[in-house]
XYZ file of C-alpha atoms in Angstrom:
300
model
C -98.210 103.058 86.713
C -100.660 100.759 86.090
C -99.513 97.136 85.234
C -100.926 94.696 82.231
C -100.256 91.835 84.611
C -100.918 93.163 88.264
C -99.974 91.639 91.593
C -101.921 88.539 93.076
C -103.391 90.470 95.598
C -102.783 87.461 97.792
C -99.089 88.057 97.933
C -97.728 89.026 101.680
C -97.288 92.710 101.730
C -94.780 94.154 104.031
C -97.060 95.662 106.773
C -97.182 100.135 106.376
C -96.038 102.147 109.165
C -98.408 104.318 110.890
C -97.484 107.471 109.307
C -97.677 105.867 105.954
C -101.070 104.009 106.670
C -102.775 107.791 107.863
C -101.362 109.368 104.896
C -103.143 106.842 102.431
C -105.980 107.276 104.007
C -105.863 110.649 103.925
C -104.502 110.751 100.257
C -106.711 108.003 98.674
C -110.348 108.575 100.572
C -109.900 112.244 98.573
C -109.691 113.905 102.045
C -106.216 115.886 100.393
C -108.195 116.912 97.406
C -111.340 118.102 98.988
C -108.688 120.380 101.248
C -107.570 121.620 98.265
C -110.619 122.822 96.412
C -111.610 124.506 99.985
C -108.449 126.606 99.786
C -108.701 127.423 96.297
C -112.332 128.881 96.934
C -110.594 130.361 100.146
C -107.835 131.862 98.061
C -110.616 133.348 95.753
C -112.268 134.606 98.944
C -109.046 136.538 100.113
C -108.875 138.248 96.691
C -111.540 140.469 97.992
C -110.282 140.784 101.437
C -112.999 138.423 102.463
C -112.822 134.948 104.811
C -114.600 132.397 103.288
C -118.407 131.463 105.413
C -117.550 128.665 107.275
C -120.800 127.005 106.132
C -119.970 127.546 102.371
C -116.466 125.998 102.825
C -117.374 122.505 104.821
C -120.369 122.760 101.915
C -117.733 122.499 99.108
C -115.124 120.272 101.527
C -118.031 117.965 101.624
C -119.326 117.931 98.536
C -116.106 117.535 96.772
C -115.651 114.645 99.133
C -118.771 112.899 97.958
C -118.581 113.401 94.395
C -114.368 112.087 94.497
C -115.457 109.303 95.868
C -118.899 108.017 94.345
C -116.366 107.756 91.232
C -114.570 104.983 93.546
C -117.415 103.244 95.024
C -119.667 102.717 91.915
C -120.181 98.824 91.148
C -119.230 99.500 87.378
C -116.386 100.192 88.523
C -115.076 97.281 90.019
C -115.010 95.508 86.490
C -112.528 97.710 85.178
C -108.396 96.909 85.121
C -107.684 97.174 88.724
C -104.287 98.073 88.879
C -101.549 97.016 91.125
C -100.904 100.913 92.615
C -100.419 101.635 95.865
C -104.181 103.848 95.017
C -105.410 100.952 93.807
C -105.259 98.699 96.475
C -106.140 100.797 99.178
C -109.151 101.630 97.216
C -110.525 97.756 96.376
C -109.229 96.744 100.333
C -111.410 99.990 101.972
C -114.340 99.908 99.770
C -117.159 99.673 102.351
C -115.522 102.812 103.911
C -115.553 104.163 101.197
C -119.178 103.761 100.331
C -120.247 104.746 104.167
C -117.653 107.762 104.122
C -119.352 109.120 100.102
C -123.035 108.458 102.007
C -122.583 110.532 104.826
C -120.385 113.724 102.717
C -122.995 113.071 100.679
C -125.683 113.846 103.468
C -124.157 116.398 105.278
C -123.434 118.710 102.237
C -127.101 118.363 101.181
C -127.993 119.057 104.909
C -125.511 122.552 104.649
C -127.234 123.604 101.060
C -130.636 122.959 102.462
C -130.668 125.338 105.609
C -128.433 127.954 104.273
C -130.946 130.851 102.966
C -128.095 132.332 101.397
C -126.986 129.790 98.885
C -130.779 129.169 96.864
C -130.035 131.826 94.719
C -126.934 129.780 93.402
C -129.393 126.636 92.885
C -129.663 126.883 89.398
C -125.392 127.775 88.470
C -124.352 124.764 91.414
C -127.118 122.574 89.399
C -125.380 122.245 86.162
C -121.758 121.738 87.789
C -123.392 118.921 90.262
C -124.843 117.836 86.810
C -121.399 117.589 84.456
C -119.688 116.337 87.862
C -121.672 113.390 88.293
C -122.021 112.435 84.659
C -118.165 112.689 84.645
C -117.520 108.985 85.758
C -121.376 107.259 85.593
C -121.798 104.807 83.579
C -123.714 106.020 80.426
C -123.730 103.934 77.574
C -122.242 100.537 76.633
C -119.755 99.848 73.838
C -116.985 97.537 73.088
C -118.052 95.613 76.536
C -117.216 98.375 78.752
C -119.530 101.190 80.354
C -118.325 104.905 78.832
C -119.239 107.873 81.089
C -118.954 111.344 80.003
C -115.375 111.718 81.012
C -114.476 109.287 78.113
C -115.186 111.122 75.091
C -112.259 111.901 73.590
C -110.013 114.650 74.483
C -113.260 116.165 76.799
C -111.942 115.028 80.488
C -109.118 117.727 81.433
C -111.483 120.645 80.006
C -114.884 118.996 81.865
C -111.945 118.911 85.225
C -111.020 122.753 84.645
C -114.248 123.869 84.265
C -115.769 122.478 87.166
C -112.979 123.337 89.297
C -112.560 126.977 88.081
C -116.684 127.347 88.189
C -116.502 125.776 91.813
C -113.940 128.130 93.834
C -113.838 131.611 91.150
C -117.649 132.003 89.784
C -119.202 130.309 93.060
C -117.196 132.617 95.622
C -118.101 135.672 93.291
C -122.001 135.016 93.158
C -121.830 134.591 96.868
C -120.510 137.489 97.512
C -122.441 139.286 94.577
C -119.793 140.001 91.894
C -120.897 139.689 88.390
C -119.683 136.495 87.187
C -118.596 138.044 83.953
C -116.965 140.996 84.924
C -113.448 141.801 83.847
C -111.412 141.093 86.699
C -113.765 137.459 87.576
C -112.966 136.594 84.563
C -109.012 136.857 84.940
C -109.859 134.899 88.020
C -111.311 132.257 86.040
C -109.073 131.951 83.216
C -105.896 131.717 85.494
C -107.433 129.114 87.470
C -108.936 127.429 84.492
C -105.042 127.262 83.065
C -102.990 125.888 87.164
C -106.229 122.883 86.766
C -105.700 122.289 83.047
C -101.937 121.755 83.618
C -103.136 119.546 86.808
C -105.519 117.354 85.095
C -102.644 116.711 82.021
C -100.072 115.511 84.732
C -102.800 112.937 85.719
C -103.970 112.064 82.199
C -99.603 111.411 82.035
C -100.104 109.234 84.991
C -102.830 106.856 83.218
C -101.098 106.966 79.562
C -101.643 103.148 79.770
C -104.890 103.014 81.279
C -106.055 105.098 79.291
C -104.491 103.054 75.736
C -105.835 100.078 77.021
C -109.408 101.169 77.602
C -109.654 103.124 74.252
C -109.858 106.403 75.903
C -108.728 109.169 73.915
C -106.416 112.045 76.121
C -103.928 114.026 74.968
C -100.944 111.965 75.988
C -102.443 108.939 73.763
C -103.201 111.735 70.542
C -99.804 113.761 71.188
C -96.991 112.199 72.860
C -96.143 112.627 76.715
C -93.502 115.402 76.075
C -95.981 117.434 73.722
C -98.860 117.142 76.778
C -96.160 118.284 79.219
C -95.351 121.237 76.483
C -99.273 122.238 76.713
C -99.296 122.213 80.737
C -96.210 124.555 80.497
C -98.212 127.068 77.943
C -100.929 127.009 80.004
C -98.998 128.007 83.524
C -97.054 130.505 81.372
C -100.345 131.929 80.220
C -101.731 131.716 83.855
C -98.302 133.590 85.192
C -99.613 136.633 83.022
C -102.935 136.891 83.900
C -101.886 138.835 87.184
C -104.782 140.418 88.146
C -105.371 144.373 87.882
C -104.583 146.292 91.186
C -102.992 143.564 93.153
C -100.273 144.238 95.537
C -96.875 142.714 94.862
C -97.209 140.627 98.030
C -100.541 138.787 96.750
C -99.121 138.803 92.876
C -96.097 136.556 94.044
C -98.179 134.408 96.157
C -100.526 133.987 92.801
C -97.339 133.220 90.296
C -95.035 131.520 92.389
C -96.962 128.335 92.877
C -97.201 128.330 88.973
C -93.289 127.478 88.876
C -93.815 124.354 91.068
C -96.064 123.433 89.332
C -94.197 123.603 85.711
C -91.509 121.533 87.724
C -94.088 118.778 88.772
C -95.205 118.832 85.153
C -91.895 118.358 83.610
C -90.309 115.504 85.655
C -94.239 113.956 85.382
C -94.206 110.266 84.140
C -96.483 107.364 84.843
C -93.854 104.987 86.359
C -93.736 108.002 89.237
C -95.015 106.860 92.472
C -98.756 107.044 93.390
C -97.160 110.155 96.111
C -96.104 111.975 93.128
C -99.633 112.321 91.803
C -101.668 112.445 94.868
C -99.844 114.339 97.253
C -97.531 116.700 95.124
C -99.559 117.408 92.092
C -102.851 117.779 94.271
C -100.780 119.432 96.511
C -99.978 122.267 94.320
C -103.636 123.738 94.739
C -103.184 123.548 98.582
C -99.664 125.148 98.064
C -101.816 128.348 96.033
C -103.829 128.529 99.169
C -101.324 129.162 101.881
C -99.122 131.626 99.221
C -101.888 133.608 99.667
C -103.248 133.446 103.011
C -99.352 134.263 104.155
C -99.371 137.252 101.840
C -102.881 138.856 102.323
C -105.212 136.570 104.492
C -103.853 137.035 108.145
């Protein structure tokens, strides 16, 4: 949780062990998260009985990797409440890693779009997602003394987060391999993904229910109540759970619903005094747990 009154970061810590130092690194530098949007594309992938192009995957690994953390390294940022979380101050103490790690994702997924033949056609559908994702967190006006970016507007972010995410590993892997994006069973696709990363992104709008007062930014937590919000990510995983795709065998249909139960538990028992692990390893962790459900079931 974040605290009105952090920490002087010049307090002695107690020093991490090594296990626990990799982990942050791993957690907090978006490394986890980037792993998990690769195996949600994957998992879309394996729905046609197809492994993913190994160019297309360290594409959307990288790219995902830039754009998590240019919303870390930009200077507007470092205005804002810092925060006394474990997040927080690994972020502020690693920034120049940070910025050298978001340059060179940055480079090498423009490097992997520009000599791949195969993924111009795409150029105009990745354009407006690169587009929302990057207006998400810059700065775009001024008001009250702070800078508001897109992802401010009220009641917008968790829809602008499932959208982008369900465009990015169900529409993207369907183009690719030159489904029509609008076709009944794509759009099942969509929609049930669109529902597991809408009942993501309210855990994490849970987890900044402060934050979020303080700055002025309208979620749902701050409009209905933290129990309500939790009450919306559990319709939305029940509506996910029935939109079992047509044809399926019962193998791949448990691997698709049975993640959808750990994730109504993670929503439930979701508060913001939970520990920054709760958030960024568990909750992110769901998408990676959706991933190897169905590689086990269908993708070996």
């Amino acid at each position: 949780m974040e605290l009105l009154h952090p920490e002087p970061d010049h307090l002695p810590r107690p020093p991490l062990a090594g296990w626990q130092q990799v982990l942050d690194a791993v957690l907090y530098s978006s490394v986890w998260l980037s792993l998990a949007a690769l195996g949600l594309m994957w998992a879309t992938f394996l729905f046609w009985g197809v492994h993913i192009s190994g160019r297309l995957g360290a594409l959307i690994f990288t790219a995902t990797l830039f754009l998590y953390n240019l919303d870390s390294v930009l200077p507007y940022k470092h205005g804002q409440l810092p925060g006394a979380t474990r997040r927080k101050q690994w972020i502020r103490a690693h920034r120049p890693q940070l910025l050298g790690l978001t340059l060179v994702a940055g480079a090498v997924a423009a490097g992997l779009y520009l000599t791949d033949a195969q993924l111009r056609p795409l150029t105009l559908f990745g354009g407006h997602l690169a587009v929302i994702s990057v207006l998400y967190s810059m700065p775009l006006w001024r008001r009250q003394g702070r800078w508001w970016a897109l992802r401010d507007l009220p009641l917008l972010k968790v829809f602008l987060i499932a959208y982008v995410w369900s465009a990015v590993t169900v529409w993207i892997p369907a183009l690719y391999l030159g489904r029509y994006w609008a076709s009944p069973v794509v759009l099942v696709l969509f929609a049930r993904r669109f529902l597991l990363i809408l009942a993501v992104a309210f855990v994490f709008d849970i987890r900044d229910y402060s934050k979020d007062l303080l700055t002025g930014t309208r979620t749902f937590p701050g409009l209905l109540g933290i129990r309500a919000t939790k009450w919306l990510g559990l319709a939305a995983l029940l509506a996910a759970a029935v939109l079992v795709p047509p044809g399926v065998s019962v193998a791949h249909a448990v691997a698709l619903v049975a993640p959808l139960g750990l994730m109504a538990a993670v929503t439930w028992y979701a508060e913001e005094s939970r520990p920054d692990y709760y958030f960024a390893l568990l909750t992110d962790g769901v998408m990676v747990v959706q991933f190897v459900a169905v590689w086990l079931a269908v993708g070996r």
